Every structure is written in structure tokens, then in C-alpha cells.
């Protein structure tokens, strides 16, 4: 069956044809391909087309698709049962692997998605601080739980209003919005409101890639210390992606609670939240903050996570290699765009990369929103036709995996050059047409005057 026919079938039985909105390619005005399989750096659709994949399941696949070590661990573990609903040593093993990297994080609880991790972290922070009010930053995404689905308002101290139907205003009203990389916007709120929790992506990857400035994070930590605010660093995307220590390795800032996801599950459904003992012991059954999950810590997912992290820890220079490739791609892309007279802003953090079609620096959500999304859509469609799968939205991050080498990056750059050539030719044609049309209109109007 063709991609189109299969997607049409999906549309009949699944809302929008997808189980997560961005997969529908609506942001780039096209239709998605339907996946048959993935191998290493590549993903294949049901028509047999091959794409160089810079999405990598939105981050988890740091070793690429169908990595043999992770696959073997999953298959071996699955043979003993898929889920027990009772504890297994695999949970402790993965917990120890993660905690071994962060000396201030004493305990960790596993859940099945990033949404659950941040939702539970917020509840825990509220239980610990005894305060309902939280701050989140415009453009940061922390999953789709009610109190975190709050619209990016226009002002720094905008009262939260929900960005989704079905979220009670009563829930959203406890969420205050601050501006990313703008410490005054945080000060303005904490001076007026009794805030108990601040949640942030220290390396924002959900408004495109917008890393925090170090000075901003240092000041944010200081405010939290002074006001006894629980700081949640949401590293669902950046954990073990931006580097082995996530944002901590880059900024040295410690969250009171840190959330993880994606890479810690190696492609399976694993996420987690971790913190100091005194905070984590507030969670049930040790403490009064309720949190639970039927499939939490399930053995197959734990095995995938253990295999993924064990391989990461054993790989020398993994992150240097990935970062070099990300830089090669982004610097190359910027130069090619420049040669075509197209302004591009690029960013790299470890194996994460992002690019915006704008000539202005992108430091926050409003900056990101000002980028040229039409140009992005043209570029994206052109690259798909050339066999390169980039995230189908300007407001997402790209990922390099270990199965890539300079060969893949050179291939992607060559294709990008071709796509920019076509975009430039197309714009030149359109400009020419407009010129001819306007000449005709002038002549016509002169004629009419006569
Ligand atoms: N937090 C961050 C920083 C994310 O990037 C995401 C998802 O991309 C989430 C939370 C939600 O994770 P999930 O999609 O697993 O619910």
C-alpha cells in the first residue's frame, strides 16, 4: 500500500491519523510517510523509500535504529515475561546507573513517559514546598499534564491561561509564565507571588533548540535558593543527549528535582524523576505524595535502558563525536544558506541541533516565533523528497546518532544545497512573474487613464 492510502486508513480510525500531533506533518503543510522499519541512521517507509533520519524517535535512539545490543537485551528479557507488576532487580540496576553520574541525586522513581515524570515532579515539588504556585517558561514543553499546558502569553508575568481545551482555568491559574533567558521576568513574579516551584528545560528543545545562557541559569538557581523554591530541571530531552551529564555537564547547575526520559529508555517507554533523599522520600509509599504506575519499571523497558546507558558509559568520546557531527551539519547548513542569501540561526548542544530561518538571534519563544515558518516548510518538504528526514516543525530539535558519520552529514549538506538552489530558483521565478504582472498592470492602468 502507498503512504497516502495507509495514512488515509489511519485517518479513519485515529484522530488526525496519529498518536502524537507533530507526526501529522501539519506544521509543514504536508502528509507524513508511514514507517516500515529503521536501521542505524536510516528509516524506511512502506513504499521502500529510505530516509537519513535526524529525528531518531525524537531523541531516545542515541545509537540509531534497531541497535543490536539494546535489541538483544530486550529480546532476552522479554522471554522471561513482559511485565510483573512487582519489583525486579533491573529497576535497581538502572536506578544505580543513572544516579552514579549525579552525586546530589539520591533516589529516582521510574515512570513510563516524560509527561508522567514532570507531572509527578510538580506534584512532589508542591507537596514538599507546601505551595501550589509554579513558574514555567514560555516555549518550554514539559508534556501534556494540565498544569504544564499553559499558553505562552505575551508578558513576562502573564497569568497562566490554558493552551488546550479541556484544561480547567482553575488549574492553569497556578501556573505563571516567565520569559526564557530573562531573569527579570522571574524576579517580577517571585516578588509578587508565593511561588513554590520553578520548572525549566535548561536546554530548551521544544521551541526549536534554544539553550539557556549560563548567567541566566546561575541567577535562577540563586533565586530558588534565596526564596526556598524547588527547582525542577526537565532533562527528559537533554539528559544523556546534550552530554553524559546532560545540562549539568555544560552549566554545572543542580536541580532539586531532575526529570529524565528518552535516552534512559533506549527507545522503550521509560522516564524518571530524581532528587535528594528528603524530597524523594515524600513520595508514596514512603511519604504522602501519591504516585503510581501499572507498567512503571517494567522489565523489558528497564533492560533497554540498562543496555543503552551501559553502552554510553563504555563508549569513549561518544559525545565528542556526536557534537562534532552536529557542528559540522549546522555550520555547513548555515554557510550553504548564506550562499543562497538565506539567513539562518543555528545552535548545537552535544548531539542536539536546531536551526531557525531568521537573521536575529533566538533567545526565547517570541524570537523563535518570529522565524520564517514558510521557508522552513519549503526546506523540509524539499529535504524529504531528497531522502532526509528532519523534524517536521520549526519548533523542534534535531538529533545526531552514533550510527552517523561524516559521510551522512556530507550527504545531507549536499542535498540541502540542492534544496536551497531550488527554493532560490523558485523565488526568482515568482519575483520575475510579479515584475511582469506589475508591468502589465501599470500599462493597463495607464491605458485606462487614457
Ligand atoms: N519534557 C520534555 C523536555 C520533553 O521534550 C518532552 C517530550 O518531548 C516531555 C517532557 C514529555 O515526554 P513524553 O512525550 O514522553 O510524555
Coordinates of N, CA, C and O and ligand atoms in Angstrom, one line a residue, residues 113-116 118 141-144 201 206 234 236-237 262, ligand 1:
X113 N 6.5 7.7 30.8 CA 6.6 8.8 29.8 C 7.1 10.1 30.5 O 7.0 10.2 31.7
X114 N 7.6 10.9 29.6 CA 8.1 12.2 30.1 C 7.0 13.0 30.8 O 7.3 13.8 31.8
X115 N 5.8 12.9 30.2 CA 4.7 13.7 30.8 C 4.5 13.2 32.2 O 4.3 14.1 33.1
X116 N 4.5 11.9 32.5 CA 4.3 11.4 33.8 C 5.4 11.9 34.8 O 5.2 12.2 35.9
X118 N 7.3 14.7 34.6 CA 7.2 16.1 35.0 C 6.0 16.4 35.8 O 6.0 17.1 36.8
X141 N 8.3 23.0 26.9 CA 7.3 21.9 26.9 C 7.7 20.9 27.9 O 8.9 20.4 27.9
X142 N 6.7 20.5 28.7 CA 7.1 19.5 29.7 C 6.0 18.4 29.7 O 5.7 17.8 30.7
X143 N 5.5 18.1 28.5 CA 4.5 17.1 28.4 C 3.1 17.7 28.5 O 3.0 18.9 28.6
X144 N 2.1 16.9 28.5 CA 0.7 17.4 28.4 C -0.1 17.3 29.7 O -1.4 17.2 29.6
X201 N 13.3 23.7 31.1 CA 14.2 22.9 30.3 C 15.5 23.7 30.2 O 15.6 24.8 29.6
X206 N 12.0 22.5 22.7 CA 10.7 22.4 22.2 C 10.2 23.7 21.6 O 9.0 23.8 21.4
X234 N 14.0 20.0 33.8 CA 13.4 19.0 32.9 C 14.5 18.6 31.9 O 14.7 19.3 30.9
X236 N 14.2 15.6 30.2 CA 13.7 14.5 29.5 C 14.3 14.4 28.1 O 14.6 13.3 27.7
X237 N 14.6 15.5 27.5 CA 15.2 15.5 26.2 C 16.7 15.6 26.3 O 17.5 14.9 25.7
X262 N 13.4 9.6 27.4 CA 14.1 9.4 26.1 C 15.3 8.4 26.2 O 15.1 7.2 26.2
Ligands
LIG1 N1 9.7 17.2 28.8 C1 10.5 17.5 27.8 C2 11.6 18.4 27.9 C3 10.2 16.9 26.5 O1 11.0 17.2 25.5 C4 9.1 16.0 26.4 C5 8.8 15.4 25.1 O2 9.3 15.6 24.1 C6 8.4 15.7 27.6 C7 8.7 16.3 28.8 C8 7.2 14.8 27.5 O3 7.7 13.5 27.3 P1 6.7 12.4 26.7 O4 6.4 12.7 25.3 O5 7.5 11.1 26.9 O6 5.4 12.4 27.5

